[in-house]
PDB file of C-alpha atoms in Angstrom:
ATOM      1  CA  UNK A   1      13.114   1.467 -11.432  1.00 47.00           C
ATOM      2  CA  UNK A   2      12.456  -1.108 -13.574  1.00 48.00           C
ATOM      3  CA  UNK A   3      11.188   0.253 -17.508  1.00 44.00           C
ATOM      4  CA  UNK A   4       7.323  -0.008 -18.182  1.00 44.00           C
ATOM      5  CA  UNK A   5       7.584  -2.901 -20.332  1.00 44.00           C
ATOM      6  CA  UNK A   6       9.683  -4.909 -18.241  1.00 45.00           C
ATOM      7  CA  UNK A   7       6.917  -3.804 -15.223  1.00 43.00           C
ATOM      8  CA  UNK A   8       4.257  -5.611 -16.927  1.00 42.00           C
ATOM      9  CA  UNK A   9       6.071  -8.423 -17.933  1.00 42.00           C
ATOM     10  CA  UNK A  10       7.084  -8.992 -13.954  1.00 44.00           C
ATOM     11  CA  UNK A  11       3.381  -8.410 -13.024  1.00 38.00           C
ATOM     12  CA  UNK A  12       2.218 -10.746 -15.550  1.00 41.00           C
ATOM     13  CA  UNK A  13       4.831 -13.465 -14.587  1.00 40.00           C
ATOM     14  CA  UNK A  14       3.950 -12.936 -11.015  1.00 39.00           C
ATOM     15  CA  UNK A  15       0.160 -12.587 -11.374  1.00 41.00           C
ATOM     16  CA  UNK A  16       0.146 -16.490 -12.892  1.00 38.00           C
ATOM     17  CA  UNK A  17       2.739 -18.047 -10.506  1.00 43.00           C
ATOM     18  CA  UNK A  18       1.223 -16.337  -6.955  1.00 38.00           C
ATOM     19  CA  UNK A  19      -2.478 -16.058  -6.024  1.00 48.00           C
ATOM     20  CA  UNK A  20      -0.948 -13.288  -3.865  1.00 46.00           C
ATOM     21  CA  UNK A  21      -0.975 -10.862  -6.822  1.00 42.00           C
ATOM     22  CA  UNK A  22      -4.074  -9.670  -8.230  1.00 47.00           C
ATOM     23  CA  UNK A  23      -3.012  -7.389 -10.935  1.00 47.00           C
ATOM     24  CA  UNK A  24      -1.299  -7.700 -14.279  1.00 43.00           C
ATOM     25  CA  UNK A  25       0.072  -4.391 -14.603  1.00 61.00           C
ATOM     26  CA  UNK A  26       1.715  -1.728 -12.121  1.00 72.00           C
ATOM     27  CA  UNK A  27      -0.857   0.993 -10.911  1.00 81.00           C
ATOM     28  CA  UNK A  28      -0.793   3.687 -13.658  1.00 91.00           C
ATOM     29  CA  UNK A  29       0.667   7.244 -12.530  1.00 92.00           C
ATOM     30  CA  UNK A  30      -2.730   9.167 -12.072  1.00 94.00           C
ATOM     31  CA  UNK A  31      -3.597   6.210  -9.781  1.00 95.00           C
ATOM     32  CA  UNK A  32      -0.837   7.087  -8.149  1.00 96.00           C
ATOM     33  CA  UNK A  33      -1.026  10.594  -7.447  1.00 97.00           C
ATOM     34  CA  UNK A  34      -4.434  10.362  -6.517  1.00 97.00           C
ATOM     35  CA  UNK A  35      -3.856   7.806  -3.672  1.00 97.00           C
ATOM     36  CA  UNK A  36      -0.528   9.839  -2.434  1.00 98.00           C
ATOM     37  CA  UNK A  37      -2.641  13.514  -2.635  1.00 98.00           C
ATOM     38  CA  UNK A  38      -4.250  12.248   1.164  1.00 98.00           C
ATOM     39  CA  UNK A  39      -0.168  12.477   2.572  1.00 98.00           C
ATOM     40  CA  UNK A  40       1.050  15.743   3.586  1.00 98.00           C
ATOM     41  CA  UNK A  41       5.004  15.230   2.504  1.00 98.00           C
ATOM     42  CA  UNK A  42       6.043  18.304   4.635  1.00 98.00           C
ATOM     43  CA  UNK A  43       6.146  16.473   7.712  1.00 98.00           C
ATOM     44  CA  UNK A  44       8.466  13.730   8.672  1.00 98.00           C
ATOM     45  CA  UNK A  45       6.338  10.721   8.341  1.00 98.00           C
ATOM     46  CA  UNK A  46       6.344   6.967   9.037  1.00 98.00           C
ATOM     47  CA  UNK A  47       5.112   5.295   5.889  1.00 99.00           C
ATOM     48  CA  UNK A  48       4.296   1.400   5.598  1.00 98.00           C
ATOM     49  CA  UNK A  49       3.288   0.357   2.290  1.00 98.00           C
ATOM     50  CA  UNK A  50       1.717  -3.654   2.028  1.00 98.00           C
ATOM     51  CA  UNK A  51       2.081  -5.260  -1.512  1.00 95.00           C
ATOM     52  CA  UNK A  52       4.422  -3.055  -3.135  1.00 96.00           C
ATOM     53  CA  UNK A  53       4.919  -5.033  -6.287  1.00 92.00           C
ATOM     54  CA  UNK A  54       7.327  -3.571  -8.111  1.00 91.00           C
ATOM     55  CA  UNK A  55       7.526  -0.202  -6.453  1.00 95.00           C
ATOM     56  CA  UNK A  56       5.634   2.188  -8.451  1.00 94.00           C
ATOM     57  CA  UNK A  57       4.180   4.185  -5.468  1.00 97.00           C
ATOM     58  CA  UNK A  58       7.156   3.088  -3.368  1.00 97.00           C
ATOM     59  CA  UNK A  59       9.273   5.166  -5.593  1.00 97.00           C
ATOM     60  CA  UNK A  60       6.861   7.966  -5.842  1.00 98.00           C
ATOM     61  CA  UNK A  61       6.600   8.219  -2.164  1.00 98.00           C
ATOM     62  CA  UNK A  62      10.423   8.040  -2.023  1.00 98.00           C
ATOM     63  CA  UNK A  63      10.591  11.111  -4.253  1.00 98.00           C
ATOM     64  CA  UNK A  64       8.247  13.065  -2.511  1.00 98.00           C
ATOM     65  CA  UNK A  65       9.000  12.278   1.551  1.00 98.00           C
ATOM     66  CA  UNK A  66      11.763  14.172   3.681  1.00 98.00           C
ATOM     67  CA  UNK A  67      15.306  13.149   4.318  1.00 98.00           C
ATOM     68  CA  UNK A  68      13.911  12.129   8.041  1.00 98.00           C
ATOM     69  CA  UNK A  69      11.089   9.997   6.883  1.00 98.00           C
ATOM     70  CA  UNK A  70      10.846   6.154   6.867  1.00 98.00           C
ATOM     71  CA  UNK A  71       8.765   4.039   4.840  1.00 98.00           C
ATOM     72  CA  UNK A  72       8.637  -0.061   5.217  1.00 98.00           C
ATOM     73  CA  UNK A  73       7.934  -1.853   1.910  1.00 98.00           C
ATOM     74  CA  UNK A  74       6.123  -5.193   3.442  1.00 98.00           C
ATOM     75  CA  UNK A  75       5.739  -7.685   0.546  1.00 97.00           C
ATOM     76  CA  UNK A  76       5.597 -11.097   0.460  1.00 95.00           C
ATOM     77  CA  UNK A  77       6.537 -12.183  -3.599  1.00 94.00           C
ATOM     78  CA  UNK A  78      10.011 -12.651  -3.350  1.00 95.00           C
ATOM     79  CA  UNK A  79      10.391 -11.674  -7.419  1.00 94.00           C
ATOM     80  CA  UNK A  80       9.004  -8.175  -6.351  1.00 95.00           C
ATOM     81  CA  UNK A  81      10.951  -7.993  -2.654  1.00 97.00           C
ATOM     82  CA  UNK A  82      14.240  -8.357  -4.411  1.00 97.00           C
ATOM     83  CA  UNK A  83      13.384  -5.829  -6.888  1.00 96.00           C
ATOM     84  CA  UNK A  84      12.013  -3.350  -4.318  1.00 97.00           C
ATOM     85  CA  UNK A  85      15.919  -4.250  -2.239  1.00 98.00           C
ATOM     86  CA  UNK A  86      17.528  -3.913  -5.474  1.00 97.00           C
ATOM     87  CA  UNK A  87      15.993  -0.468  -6.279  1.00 96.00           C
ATOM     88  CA  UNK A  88      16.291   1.152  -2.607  1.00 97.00           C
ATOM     89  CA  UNK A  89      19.449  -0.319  -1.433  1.00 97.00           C
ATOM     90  CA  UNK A  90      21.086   3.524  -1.675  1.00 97.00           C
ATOM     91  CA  UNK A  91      18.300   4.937   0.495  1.00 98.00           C
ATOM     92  CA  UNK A  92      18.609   4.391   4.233  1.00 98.00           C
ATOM     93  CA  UNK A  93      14.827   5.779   4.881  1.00 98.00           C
ATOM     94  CA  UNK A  94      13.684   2.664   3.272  1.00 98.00           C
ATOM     95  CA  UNK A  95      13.606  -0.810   4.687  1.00 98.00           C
ATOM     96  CA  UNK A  96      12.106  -4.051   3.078  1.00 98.00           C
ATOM     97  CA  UNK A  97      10.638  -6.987   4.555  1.00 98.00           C
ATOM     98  CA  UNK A  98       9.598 -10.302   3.132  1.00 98.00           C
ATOM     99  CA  UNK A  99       6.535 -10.859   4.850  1.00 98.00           C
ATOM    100  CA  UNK A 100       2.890 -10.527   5.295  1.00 96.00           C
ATOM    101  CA  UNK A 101       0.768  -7.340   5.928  1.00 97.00           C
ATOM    102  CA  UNK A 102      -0.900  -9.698   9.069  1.00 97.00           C
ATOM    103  CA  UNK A 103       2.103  -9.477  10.639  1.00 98.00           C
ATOM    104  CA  UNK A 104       2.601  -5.228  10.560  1.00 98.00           C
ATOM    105  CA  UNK A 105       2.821  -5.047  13.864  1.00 98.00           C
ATOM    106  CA  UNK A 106       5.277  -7.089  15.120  1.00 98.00           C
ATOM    107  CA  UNK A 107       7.282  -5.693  11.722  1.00 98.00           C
ATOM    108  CA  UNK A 108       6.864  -2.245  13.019  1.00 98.00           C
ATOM    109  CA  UNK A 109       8.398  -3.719  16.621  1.00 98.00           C
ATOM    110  CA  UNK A 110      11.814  -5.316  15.104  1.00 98.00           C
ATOM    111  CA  UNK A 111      12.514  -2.146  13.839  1.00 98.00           C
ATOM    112  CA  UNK A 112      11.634  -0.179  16.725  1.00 98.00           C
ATOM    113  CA  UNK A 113       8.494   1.874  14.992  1.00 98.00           C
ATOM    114  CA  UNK A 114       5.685   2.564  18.158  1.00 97.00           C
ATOM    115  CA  UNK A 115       2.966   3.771  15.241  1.00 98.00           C
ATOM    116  CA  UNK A 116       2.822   5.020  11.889  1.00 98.00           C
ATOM    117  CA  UNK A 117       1.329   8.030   9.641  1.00 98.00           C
ATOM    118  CA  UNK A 118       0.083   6.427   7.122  1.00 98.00           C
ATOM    119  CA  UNK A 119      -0.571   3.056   5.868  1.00 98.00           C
ATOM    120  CA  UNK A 120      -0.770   2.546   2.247  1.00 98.00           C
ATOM    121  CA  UNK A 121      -2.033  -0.558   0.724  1.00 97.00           C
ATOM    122  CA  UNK A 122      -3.328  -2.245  -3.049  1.00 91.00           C
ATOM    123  CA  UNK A 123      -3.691  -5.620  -1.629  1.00 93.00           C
ATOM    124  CA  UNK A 124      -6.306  -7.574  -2.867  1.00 89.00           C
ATOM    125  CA  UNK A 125      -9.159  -7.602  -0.085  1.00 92.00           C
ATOM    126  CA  UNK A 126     -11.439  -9.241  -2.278  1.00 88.00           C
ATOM    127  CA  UNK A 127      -9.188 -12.288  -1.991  1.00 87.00           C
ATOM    128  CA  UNK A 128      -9.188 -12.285   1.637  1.00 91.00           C
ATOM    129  CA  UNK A 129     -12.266 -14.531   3.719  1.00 93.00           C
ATOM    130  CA  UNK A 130     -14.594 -11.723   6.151  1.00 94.00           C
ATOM    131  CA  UNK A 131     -12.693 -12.979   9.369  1.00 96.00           C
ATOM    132  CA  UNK A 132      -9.160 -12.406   7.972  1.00 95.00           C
ATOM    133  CA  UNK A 133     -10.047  -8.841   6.182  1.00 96.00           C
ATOM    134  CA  UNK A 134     -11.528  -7.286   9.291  1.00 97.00           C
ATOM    135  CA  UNK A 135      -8.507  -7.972  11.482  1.00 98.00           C
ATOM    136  CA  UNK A 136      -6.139  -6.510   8.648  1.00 98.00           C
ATOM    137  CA  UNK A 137      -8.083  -3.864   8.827  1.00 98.00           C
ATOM    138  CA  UNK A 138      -7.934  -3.744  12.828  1.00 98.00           C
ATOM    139  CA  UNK A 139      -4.339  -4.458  12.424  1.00 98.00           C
ATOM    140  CA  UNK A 140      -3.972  -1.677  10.212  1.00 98.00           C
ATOM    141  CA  UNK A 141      -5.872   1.065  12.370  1.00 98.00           C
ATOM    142  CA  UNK A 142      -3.923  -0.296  15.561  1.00 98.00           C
ATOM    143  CA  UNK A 143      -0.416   0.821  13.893  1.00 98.00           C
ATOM    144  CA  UNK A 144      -1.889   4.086  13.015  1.00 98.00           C
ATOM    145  CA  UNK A 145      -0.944   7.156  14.897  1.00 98.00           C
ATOM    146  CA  UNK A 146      -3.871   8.987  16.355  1.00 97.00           C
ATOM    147  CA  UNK A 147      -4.682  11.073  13.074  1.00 96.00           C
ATOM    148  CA  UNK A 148      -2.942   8.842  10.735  1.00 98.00           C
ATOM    149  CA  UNK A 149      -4.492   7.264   7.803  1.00 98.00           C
ATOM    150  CA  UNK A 150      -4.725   4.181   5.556  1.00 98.00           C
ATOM    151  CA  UNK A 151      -5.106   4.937   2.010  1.00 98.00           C
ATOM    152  CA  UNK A 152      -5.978   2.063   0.145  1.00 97.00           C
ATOM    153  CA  UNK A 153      -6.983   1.352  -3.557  1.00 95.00           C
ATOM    154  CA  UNK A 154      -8.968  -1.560  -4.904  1.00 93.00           C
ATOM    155  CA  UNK A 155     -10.362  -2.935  -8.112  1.00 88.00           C
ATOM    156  CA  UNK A 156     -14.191  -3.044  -6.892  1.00 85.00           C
ATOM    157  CA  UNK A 157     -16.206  -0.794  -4.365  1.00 90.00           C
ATOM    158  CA  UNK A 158     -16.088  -3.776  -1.908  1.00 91.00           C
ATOM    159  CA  UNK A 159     -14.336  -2.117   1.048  1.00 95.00           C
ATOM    160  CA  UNK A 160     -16.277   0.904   1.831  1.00 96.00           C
ATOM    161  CA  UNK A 161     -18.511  -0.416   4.177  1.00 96.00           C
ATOM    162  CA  UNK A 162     -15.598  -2.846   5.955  1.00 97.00           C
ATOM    163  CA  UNK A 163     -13.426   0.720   6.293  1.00 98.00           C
ATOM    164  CA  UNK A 164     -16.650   2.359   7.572  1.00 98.00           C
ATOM    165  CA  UNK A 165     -16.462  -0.329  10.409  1.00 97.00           C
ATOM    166  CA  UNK A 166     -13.238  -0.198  11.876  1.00 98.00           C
ATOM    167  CA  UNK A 167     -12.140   3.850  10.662  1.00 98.00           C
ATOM    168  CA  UNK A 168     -14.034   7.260  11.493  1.00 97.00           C
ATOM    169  CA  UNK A 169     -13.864   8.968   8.560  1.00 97.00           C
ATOM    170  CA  UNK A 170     -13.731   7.393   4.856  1.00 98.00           C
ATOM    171  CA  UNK A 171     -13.345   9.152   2.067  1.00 97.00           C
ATOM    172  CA  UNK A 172     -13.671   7.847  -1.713  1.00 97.00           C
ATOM    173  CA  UNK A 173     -12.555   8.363  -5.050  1.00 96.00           C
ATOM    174  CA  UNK A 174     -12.655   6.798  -8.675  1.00 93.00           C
ATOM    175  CA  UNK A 175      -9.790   6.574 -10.750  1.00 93.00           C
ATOM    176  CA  UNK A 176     -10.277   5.608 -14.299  1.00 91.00           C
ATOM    177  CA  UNK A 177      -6.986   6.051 -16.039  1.00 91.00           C
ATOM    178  CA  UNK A 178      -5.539   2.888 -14.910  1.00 86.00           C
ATOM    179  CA  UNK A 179      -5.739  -0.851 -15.851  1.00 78.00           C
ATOM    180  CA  UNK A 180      -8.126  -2.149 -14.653  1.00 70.00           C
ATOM    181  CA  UNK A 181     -10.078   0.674 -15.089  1.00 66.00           C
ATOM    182  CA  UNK A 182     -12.163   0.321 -12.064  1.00 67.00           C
ATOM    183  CA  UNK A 183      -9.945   1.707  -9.314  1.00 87.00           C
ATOM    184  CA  UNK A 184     -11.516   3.168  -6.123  1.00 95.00           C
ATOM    185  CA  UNK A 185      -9.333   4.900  -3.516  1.00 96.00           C
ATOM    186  CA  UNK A 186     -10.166   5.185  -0.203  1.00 98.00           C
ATOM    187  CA  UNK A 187      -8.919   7.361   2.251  1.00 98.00           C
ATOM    188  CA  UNK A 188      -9.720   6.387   6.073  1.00 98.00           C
ATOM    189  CA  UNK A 189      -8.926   8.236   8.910  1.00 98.00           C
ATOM    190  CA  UNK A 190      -8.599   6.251  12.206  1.00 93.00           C
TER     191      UNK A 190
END
């Protein structure tokens, strides 16, 4: 896992080179822990994380899922996918793909994955037009197993009301110890 400094330092990099990436530091550990509360590690879950960066919840999630779990990293920077291959290249439950979260399901498909537990996600929705952030969010609930869950985390309280439209049940939470500090974390049920 790459060292604090040198996180920042790749997030600043990436933020100016790729519109892609909307934040200039990794999500802070409390940020962390509050998003990955809503998974229940005791089961054997399929995880699929969009935008991983540079795998700060990747690696938390890693720590914390069962020997039989799976979790797909889909990212689309190639500065953070080959850090992301470079940091799980020992761990068979993990696979990375350079790609878009648009394309999840068809991902899910090449590697044989019907539906998943959870979806977690930090991409920026703000940055996405109405048309393309409502079928990411269909997308996303189409994956999901019957009671699984996207768990997302964003800089502004913009995506409340597009969760409340496509999930059943949204929960949501304000983390301040993080930077920015102005994340909300949602949990949706589908």
């Amino acid at each position: 896992m790459p060292s604090t400094v040198s996180g920042v330092f790749s997030y600043i990099k990436n933020f100016l080179q790729d519109q892609d990436v909307a934040a200039i530091a990794p999500s802070s550990s409390f940020l962390v822990r509050r998003v990955c509360k809503w998974i229940d590690f005791e089961e054997d879950n399929v995880v699929v994380e969009y935008g991983p960066g540079n795998g700060v919840f990747s690696e938390y999630i890693l720590e914390h899922m069962t020997d039989d779990s799976t979790l797909i990293l889909i990212e689309s920077n190639p500065d953070f996918v080959q850090t992301l291959e470079d940091m799980t290249a020992d761990d068979p439950r993990v696979h990375v793909v350079e790609d878009r979260a648009e394309n999840v399901a068809d991902i899910l498909e090449d590697h044989h994955i019907d539906e998943v537990d959870y979806v977690v996600s930090g991409i920026p929705f703000s940055f996405l037009d109405e048309d393309t952030r409502h079928d990411l969010l269909d997308r996303t609930r189409d994956v999901l197993s019957e009671d699984g869950k996207f768990l997302v985390y964003q800089n502004y309280n913009h995506l409340e009301d597009p969760l409340r439209a496509h999930f059943s049940t949204v929960q949501k939470e304000y983390e301040p110890r993080n930077v920015p500090p102005t994340m909300f974390a949602y949990e949706a049920q589908k």
